[in-house]
Amino acid sequence: MVKHNNVIPNGHFHKNWERFVKTWFHQAPQKKARRIARKEKARKLFPRPAKGSIRPLVRPPTIKYNNRLRLGKGFTIEEIKTVGLNPRYARSVGISVDYRRRNKSEESLKLNVGRIHSYLSKLVVLPLKNTVPNKKKNEISRKSLRKFKRIKFGKIHPNYKDDKKQVEFRKITPTERRSAVWRIIKTGRKDERFIGKRKKRAEKLKLKKETTAKK
């Protein structure tokens, strides 16, 4: 109901309405164009993987989502060094690197180190120039490239979404109930933080004892 002494609404909103109507009749041709573009991109990138660099498995933040696994931005420096590579070389052979992410558990470190190992076992590297291939770096000659086939990432690494099926549930033991996990974690972090100071203090005490013994 219109209130007060205003002009009665009489807007003509149907003038030239055809100009403002959007249609999506080109969806099917666009789908085909995208597929052709993907195929062309994969052909140009050969023998490199079409999907880009390999990425690590990480857990999302918050209690609601941390039981899942998803692909992260890149592997940590610790993960790459554990394999025996340096970040610069890792990026050149298709391993993504994230300088900000840190490993907060042994489980994630082992998972992603294994992921890099399985990738490297199937990796074939070409020399930058037509030089003699370096066997230490898994390099091969360009002539023998025809023998190899491009493998999809799904075949190298199983689907990370199936991780929920592998989880086993069990009852909490009385010993686990009695132990304060928060305190254990805090003590561990504290020990890691003060390891340098404690070492220095121990060395000073040792030196003091030796000097008193000599006197």
PDB file of C-alpha atoms in Angstrom:
ATOM      1  CA  MET A   1       0.000   0.000   0.000  1.00  0.00           C
ATOM      2  CA  VAL A   2       1.367   3.400  -1.039  1.00  0.00           C
ATOM      3  CA  LYS A   3       1.764   5.836   1.839  1.00  0.00           C
ATOM      4  CA  HIS A   4       1.693   9.640   1.789  1.00  0.00           C
ATOM      5  CA  ASN A   5       0.906  11.956  -1.083  1.00  0.00           C
ATOM      6  CA  ASN A   6       3.430  10.633  -3.612  1.00  0.00           C
ATOM      7  CA  VAL A   7       3.250  10.061  -7.349  1.00  0.00           C
ATOM      8  CA  ILE A   8       1.589   6.760  -8.207  1.00  0.00           C
ATOM      9  CA  PRO A   9       4.334   4.324  -9.488  1.00  0.00           C
ATOM     10  CA  ASN A  10       3.891   3.938 -13.216  1.00  0.00           C
ATOM     11  CA  GLY A  11       7.384   2.932 -14.458  1.00  0.00           C
ATOM     12  CA  HIS A  12       7.745   1.679 -18.018  1.00  0.00           C
ATOM     13  CA  PHE A  13      10.413  -1.014 -17.461  1.00  0.00           C
ATOM     14  CA  HIS A  14       9.725  -3.050 -20.589  1.00  0.00           C
ATOM     15  CA  LYS A  15      11.230  -0.603 -23.095  1.00  0.00           C
ATOM     16  CA  ASN A  16      13.955  -2.280 -25.210  1.00  0.00           C
ATOM     17  CA  TRP A  17      14.079  -5.249 -22.821  1.00  0.00           C
ATOM     18  CA  GLU A  18      15.683  -7.405 -25.501  1.00  0.00           C
ATOM     19  CA  ARG A  19      18.971  -5.535 -24.936  1.00  0.00           C
ATOM     20  CA  PHE A  20      19.104  -6.674 -21.298  1.00  0.00           C
ATOM     21  CA  VAL A  21      18.225 -10.353 -21.820  1.00  0.00           C
ATOM     22  CA  LYS A  22      21.186 -12.750 -21.690  1.00  0.00           C
ATOM     23  CA  THR A  23      21.201 -16.174 -23.322  1.00  0.00           C
ATOM     24  CA  TRP A  24      23.699 -19.042 -23.126  1.00  0.00           C
ATOM     25  CA  PHE A  25      23.137 -20.843 -26.412  1.00  0.00           C
ATOM     26  CA  HIS A  26      26.922 -20.908 -26.990  1.00  0.00           C
ATOM     27  CA  GLN A  27      27.585 -23.242 -24.022  1.00  0.00           C
ATOM     28  CA  ALA A  28      28.104 -26.371 -26.152  1.00  0.00           C
ATOM     29  CA  PRO A  29      30.531 -24.731 -28.646  1.00  0.00           C
ATOM     30  CA  GLN A  30      32.471 -23.162 -25.746  1.00  0.00           C
ATOM     31  CA  LYS A  31      32.828 -26.555 -24.103  1.00  0.00           C
ATOM     32  CA  LYS A  32      34.252 -27.932 -27.346  1.00  0.00           C
ATOM     33  CA  ALA A  33      36.603 -24.930 -27.713  1.00  0.00           C
ATOM     34  CA  ARG A  34      37.920 -25.425 -24.176  1.00  0.00           C
ATOM     35  CA  ARG A  35      38.591 -29.099 -24.852  1.00  0.00           C
ATOM     36  CA  ILE A  36      40.473 -28.298 -28.066  1.00  0.00           C
ATOM     37  CA  ALA A  37      42.487 -25.602 -26.233  1.00  0.00           C
ATOM     38  CA  ARG A  38      43.432 -28.092 -23.480  1.00  0.00           C
ATOM     39  CA  LYS A  39      44.541 -30.608 -26.094  1.00  0.00           C
ATOM     40  CA  GLU A  40      46.661 -27.992 -27.886  1.00  0.00           C
ATOM     41  CA  LYS A  41      48.220 -26.834 -24.610  1.00  0.00           C
ATOM     42  CA  ALA A  42      49.105 -30.441 -23.673  1.00  0.00           C
ATOM     43  CA  ARG A  43      50.677 -30.956 -27.119  1.00  0.00           C
ATOM     44  CA  LYS A  44      52.828 -27.817 -26.768  1.00  0.00           C
ATOM     45  CA  LEU A  45      53.915 -28.710 -23.228  1.00  0.00           C
ATOM     46  CA  PHE A  46      54.927 -32.288 -24.112  1.00  0.00           C
ATOM     47  CA  PRO A  47      56.835 -34.020 -22.496  1.00  0.00           C
ATOM     48  CA  ARG A  48      56.048 -31.829 -19.462  1.00  0.00           C
ATOM     49  CA  PRO A  49      52.827 -32.623 -17.543  1.00  0.00           C
ATOM     50  CA  ALA A  50      49.822 -30.697 -18.838  1.00  0.00           C
ATOM     51  CA  LYS A  51      48.433 -30.086 -15.352  1.00  0.00           C
ATOM     52  CA  GLY A  52      51.557 -28.255 -14.239  1.00  0.00           C
ATOM     53  CA  SER A  53      53.819 -28.909 -11.263  1.00  0.00           C
ATOM     54  CA  ILE A  54      53.131 -31.603  -8.679  1.00  0.00           C
ATOM     55  CA  ARG A  55      51.618 -30.271  -5.450  1.00  0.00           C
ATOM     56  CA  PRO A  56      51.652 -31.596  -1.868  1.00  0.00           C
ATOM     57  CA  LEU A  57      48.834 -33.024   0.230  1.00  0.00           C
ATOM     58  CA  VAL A  58      47.810 -30.764   3.105  1.00  0.00           C
ATOM     59  CA  ARG A  59      45.014 -30.601   5.680  1.00  0.00           C
ATOM     60  CA  PRO A  60      42.685 -27.568   5.762  1.00  0.00           C
ATOM     61  CA  PRO A  61      42.550 -25.452   8.959  1.00  0.00           C
ATOM     62  CA  THR A  62      39.902 -25.633  11.745  1.00  0.00           C
ATOM     63  CA  ILE A  63      38.473 -28.690  13.502  1.00  0.00           C
ATOM     64  CA  LYS A  64      35.595 -28.885  11.037  1.00  0.00           C
ATOM     65  CA  TYR A  65      37.805 -29.546   7.986  1.00  0.00           C
ATOM     66  CA  ASN A  66      41.165 -30.855   9.295  1.00  0.00           C
ATOM     67  CA  ASN A  67      40.076 -34.494   8.805  1.00  0.00           C
ATOM     68  CA  ARG A  68      40.232 -33.992   5.036  1.00  0.00           C
ATOM     69  CA  LEU A  69      43.100 -33.849   2.560  1.00  0.00           C
ATOM     70  CA  ARG A  70      43.501 -31.380  -0.286  1.00  0.00           C
ATOM     71  CA  LEU A  71      46.212 -30.202  -2.650  1.00  0.00           C
ATOM     72  CA  GLY A  72      48.429 -27.445  -1.233  1.00  0.00           C
ATOM     73  CA  LYS A  73      50.382 -24.659  -2.938  1.00  0.00           C
ATOM     74  CA  GLY A  74      53.841 -26.230  -2.751  1.00  0.00           C
ATOM     75  CA  PHE A  75      56.249 -28.478  -0.858  1.00  0.00           C
ATOM     76  CA  THR A  76      58.141 -27.069   2.121  1.00  0.00           C
ATOM     77  CA  ILE A  77      61.910 -26.498   2.107  1.00  0.00           C
ATOM     78  CA  GLU A  78      62.263 -29.272   4.724  1.00  0.00           C
ATOM     79  CA  GLU A  79      60.407 -31.796   2.520  1.00  0.00           C
ATOM     80  CA  ILE A  80      62.536 -30.949  -0.521  1.00  0.00           C
ATOM     81  CA  LYS A  81      65.819 -31.095   1.444  1.00  0.00           C
ATOM     82  CA  THR A  82      64.833 -34.463   2.975  1.00  0.00           C
ATOM     83  CA  VAL A  83      64.599 -35.893  -0.557  1.00  0.00           C
ATOM     84  CA  GLY A  84      68.049 -34.462  -1.320  1.00  0.00           C
ATOM     85  CA  LEU A  85      67.095 -31.639  -3.697  1.00  0.00           C
ATOM     86  CA  ASN A  86      67.341 -27.876  -3.497  1.00  0.00           C
ATOM     87  CA  PRO A  87      64.283 -25.629  -4.095  1.00  0.00           C
ATOM     88  CA  ARG A  88      65.641 -24.077  -7.289  1.00  0.00           C
ATOM     89  CA  TYR A  89      66.289 -27.432  -8.975  1.00  0.00           C
ATOM     90  CA  ALA A  90      62.969 -28.831  -7.665  1.00  0.00           C
ATOM     91  CA  ARG A  91      61.015 -26.072  -9.395  1.00  0.00           C
ATOM     92  CA  SER A  92      62.880 -26.711 -12.660  1.00  0.00           C
ATOM     93  CA  VAL A  93      61.749 -30.375 -12.730  1.00  0.00           C
ATOM     94  CA  GLY A  94      58.059 -29.746 -11.988  1.00  0.00           C
ATOM     95  CA  ILE A  95      57.938 -29.787  -8.167  1.00  0.00           C
ATOM     96  CA  SER A  96      56.122 -26.773  -6.713  1.00  0.00           C
ATOM     97  CA  VAL A  97      57.735 -25.001  -3.745  1.00  0.00           C
ATOM     98  CA  ASP A  98      56.042 -23.010  -0.974  1.00  0.00           C
ATOM     99  CA  TYR A  99      58.479 -20.945   1.099  1.00  0.00           C
ATOM    100  CA  ARG A 100      55.845 -20.040   3.724  1.00  0.00           C
ATOM    101  CA  ARG A 101      54.364 -23.422   4.690  1.00  0.00           C
ATOM    102  CA  ARG A 102      56.026 -25.343   7.562  1.00  0.00           C
ATOM    103  CA  ASN A 103      55.792 -28.965   8.682  1.00  0.00           C
ATOM    104  CA  LYS A 104      54.101 -29.266  12.060  1.00  0.00           C
ATOM    105  CA  SER A 105      53.904 -33.075  12.165  1.00  0.00           C
ATOM    106  CA  GLU A 106      55.999 -36.092  11.220  1.00  0.00           C
ATOM    107  CA  GLU A 107      52.984 -37.563   9.393  1.00  0.00           C
ATOM    108  CA  SER A 108      52.705 -34.714   6.842  1.00  0.00           C
ATOM    109  CA  LEU A 109      56.476 -34.729   6.295  1.00  0.00           C
ATOM    110  CA  LYS A 110      56.560 -38.484   5.536  1.00  0.00           C
ATOM    111  CA  LEU A 111      53.455 -38.265   3.319  1.00  0.00           C
ATOM    112  CA  ASN A 112      54.851 -35.516   1.083  1.00  0.00           C
ATOM    113  CA  VAL A 113      58.409 -36.895   1.022  1.00  0.00           C
ATOM    114  CA  GLY A 114      56.947 -40.199  -0.237  1.00  0.00           C
ATOM    115  CA  ARG A 115      54.948 -38.225  -2.810  1.00  0.00           C
ATOM    116  CA  ILE A 116      58.119 -36.577  -4.156  1.00  0.00           C
ATOM    117  CA  HIS A 117      59.992 -39.917  -4.184  1.00  0.00           C
ATOM    118  CA  SER A 118      57.251 -41.623  -6.231  1.00  0.00           C
ATOM    119  CA  TYR A 119      57.219 -38.642  -8.640  1.00  0.00           C
ATOM    120  CA  LEU A 120      61.001 -38.728  -9.081  1.00  0.00           C
ATOM    121  CA  SER A 121      60.970 -42.496  -9.725  1.00  0.00           C
ATOM    122  CA  LYS A 122      58.786 -41.896 -12.821  1.00  0.00           C
ATOM    123  CA  LEU A 123      60.408 -38.608 -13.870  1.00  0.00           C
ATOM    124  CA  VAL A 124      62.399 -38.324 -17.092  1.00  0.00           C
ATOM    125  CA  VAL A 125      64.631 -35.255 -17.535  1.00  0.00           C
ATOM    126  CA  LEU A 126      65.972 -33.943 -20.837  1.00  0.00           C
ATOM    127  CA  PRO A 127      69.320 -32.120 -21.008  1.00  0.00           C
ATOM    128  CA  LEU A 128      68.990 -28.363 -21.663  1.00  0.00           C
ATOM    129  CA  LYS A 129      71.205 -28.568 -24.738  1.00  0.00           C
ATOM    130  CA  ASN A 130      72.059 -31.468 -27.035  1.00  0.00           C
ATOM    131  CA  THR A 131      74.777 -32.623 -24.653  1.00  0.00           C
ATOM    132  CA  VAL A 132      75.570 -36.022 -23.159  1.00  0.00           C
ATOM    133  CA  PRO A 133      72.794 -36.935 -20.647  1.00  0.00           C
ATOM    134  CA  ASN A 134      73.714 -36.819 -16.948  1.00  0.00           C
ATOM    135  CA  LYS A 135      72.675 -40.182 -15.461  1.00  0.00           C
ATOM    136  CA  LYS A 136      72.800 -38.858 -11.893  1.00  0.00           C
ATOM    137  CA  LYS A 137      69.962 -36.443 -12.735  1.00  0.00           C
ATOM    138  CA  ASN A 138      67.920 -39.165 -14.566  1.00  0.00           C
ATOM    139  CA  GLU A 139      68.559 -37.396 -17.880  1.00  0.00           C
ATOM    140  CA  ILE A 140      67.951 -39.158 -21.197  1.00  0.00           C
ATOM    141  CA  SER A 141      68.804 -38.268 -24.786  1.00  0.00           C
ATOM    142  CA  ARG A 142      66.169 -36.539 -26.913  1.00  0.00           C
ATOM    143  CA  LYS A 143      66.220 -39.388 -29.431  1.00  0.00           C
ATOM    144  CA  SER A 144      65.035 -41.941 -26.857  1.00  0.00           C
ATOM    145  CA  LEU A 145      62.087 -39.721 -25.845  1.00  0.00           C
ATOM    146  CA  ARG A 146      59.742 -41.603 -28.204  1.00  0.00           C
ATOM    147  CA  LYS A 147      59.903 -44.702 -25.993  1.00  0.00           C
ATOM    148  CA  PHE A 148      58.282 -42.868 -23.068  1.00  0.00           C
ATOM    149  CA  LYS A 149      54.642 -41.983 -22.549  1.00  0.00           C
ATOM    150  CA  ARG A 150      53.063 -39.175 -20.565  1.00  0.00           C
ATOM    151  CA  ILE A 151      51.415 -40.542 -17.387  1.00  0.00           C
ATOM    152  CA  LYS A 152      48.475 -38.847 -15.719  1.00  0.00           C
ATOM    153  CA  PHE A 153      48.963 -37.668 -12.129  1.00  0.00           C
ATOM    154  CA  GLY A 154      46.119 -39.957 -11.048  1.00  0.00           C
ATOM    155  CA  LYS A 155      48.187 -43.014 -12.002  1.00  0.00           C
ATOM    156  CA  ILE A 156      51.304 -41.753 -10.195  1.00  0.00           C
ATOM    157  CA  HIS A 157      49.412 -40.846  -7.026  1.00  0.00           C
ATOM    158  CA  PRO A 158      46.075 -42.394  -5.965  1.00  0.00           C
ATOM    159  CA  ASN A 159      43.124 -40.096  -5.424  1.00  0.00           C
ATOM    160  CA  TYR A 160      43.751 -38.138  -2.213  1.00  0.00           C
ATOM    161  CA  LYS A 161      39.992 -37.937  -1.566  1.00  0.00           C
ATOM    162  CA  ASP A 162      39.954 -41.656  -0.660  1.00  0.00           C
ATOM    163  CA  ASP A 163      41.903 -40.889   2.536  1.00  0.00           C
ATOM    164  CA  LYS A 164      38.750 -41.082   4.698  1.00  0.00           C
ATOM    165  CA  LYS A 165      38.373 -44.818   3.947  1.00  0.00           C
ATOM    166  CA  GLN A 166      41.835 -45.544   5.375  1.00  0.00           C
ATOM    167  CA  VAL A 167      41.058 -44.086   8.827  1.00  0.00           C
ATOM    168  CA  GLU A 168      40.698 -46.705  11.588  1.00  0.00           C
ATOM    169  CA  PHE A 169      38.732 -45.964  14.733  1.00  0.00           C
ATOM    170  CA  ARG A 170      39.533 -47.431  18.155  1.00  0.00           C
ATOM    171  CA  LYS A 171      38.805 -46.812  21.832  1.00  0.00           C
ATOM    172  CA  ILE A 172      40.963 -44.397  23.818  1.00  0.00           C
ATOM    173  CA  THR A 173      43.140 -46.285  26.295  1.00  0.00           C
ATOM    174  CA  PRO A 174      43.251 -45.320  30.010  1.00  0.00           C
ATOM    175  CA  THR A 175      46.920 -44.285  29.643  1.00  0.00           C
ATOM    176  CA  GLU A 176      45.998 -41.914  26.819  1.00  0.00           C
ATOM    177  CA  ARG A 177      43.177 -40.446  28.913  1.00  0.00           C
ATOM    178  CA  ARG A 178      45.566 -39.712  31.802  1.00  0.00           C
ATOM    179  CA  SER A 179      48.243 -38.061  29.612  1.00  0.00           C
ATOM    180  CA  ALA A 180      47.837 -34.326  28.945  1.00  0.00           C
ATOM    181  CA  VAL A 181      48.561 -33.972  25.239  1.00  0.00           C
ATOM    182  CA  TRP A 182      48.538 -30.183  25.353  1.00  0.00           C
ATOM    183  CA  ARG A 183      51.249 -30.210  28.049  1.00  0.00           C
ATOM    184  CA  ILE A 184      53.399 -32.676  26.063  1.00  0.00           C
ATOM    185  CA  ILE A 185      53.193 -30.490  22.923  1.00  0.00           C
ATOM    186  CA  LYS A 186      53.961 -27.325  24.889  1.00  0.00           C
ATOM    187  CA  THR A 187      56.973 -28.971  26.596  1.00  0.00           C
ATOM    188  CA  GLY A 188      58.266 -30.153  23.227  1.00  0.00           C
ATOM    189  CA  ARG A 189      57.975 -26.663  21.735  1.00  0.00           C
ATOM    190  CA  LYS A 190      59.665 -25.176  24.791  1.00  0.00           C
ATOM    191  CA  ASP A 191      62.561 -27.666  24.535  1.00  0.00           C
ATOM    192  CA  GLU A 192      62.996 -26.816  20.859  1.00  0.00           C
ATOM    193  CA  ARG A 193      62.980 -23.087  21.613  1.00  0.00           C
ATOM    194  CA  PHE A 194      65.555 -23.171  24.420  1.00  0.00           C
ATOM    195  CA  ILE A 195      67.849 -25.885  23.027  1.00  0.00           C
ATOM    196  CA  GLY A 196      70.584 -23.323  22.198  1.00  0.00           C
ATOM    197  CA  LYS A 197      70.513 -21.575  25.586  1.00  0.00           C
ATOM    198  CA  ARG A 198      70.525 -24.872  27.489  1.00  0.00           C
ATOM    199  CA  LYS A 199      73.446 -26.195  25.457  1.00  0.00           C
ATOM    200  CA  LYS A 200      75.396 -23.002  26.122  1.00  0.00           C
ATOM    201  CA  ARG A 201      74.628 -23.168  29.841  1.00  0.00           C
ATOM    202  CA  ALA A 202      75.746 -26.836  30.014  1.00  0.00           C
ATOM    203  CA  GLU A 203      79.006 -25.984  28.262  1.00  0.00           C
ATOM    204  CA  LYS A 204      79.658 -23.131  30.727  1.00  0.00           C
ATOM    205  CA  LEU A 205      79.046 -25.435  33.713  1.00  0.00           C
ATOM    206  CA  LYS A 206      81.361 -28.069  32.235  1.00  0.00           C
ATOM    207  CA  LEU A 207      84.091 -25.473  31.697  1.00  0.00           C
ATOM    208  CA  LYS A 208      83.615 -24.163  35.254  1.00  0.00           C
ATOM    209  CA  LYS A 209      83.965 -27.664  36.722  1.00  0.00           C
ATOM    210  CA  GLU A 210      87.124 -28.296  34.688  1.00  0.00           C
ATOM    211  CA  THR A 211      88.738 -25.042  35.863  1.00  0.00           C
ATOM    212  CA  THR A 212      87.853 -25.752  39.533  1.00  0.00           C
ATOM    213  CA  ALA A 213      89.241 -29.300  39.207  1.00  0.00           C
ATOM    214  CA  LYS A 214      92.576 -27.968  37.895  1.00  0.00           C
ATOM    215  CA  LYS A 215      92.915 -25.604  40.868  1.00  0.00           C
TER     216      LYS A 215
END
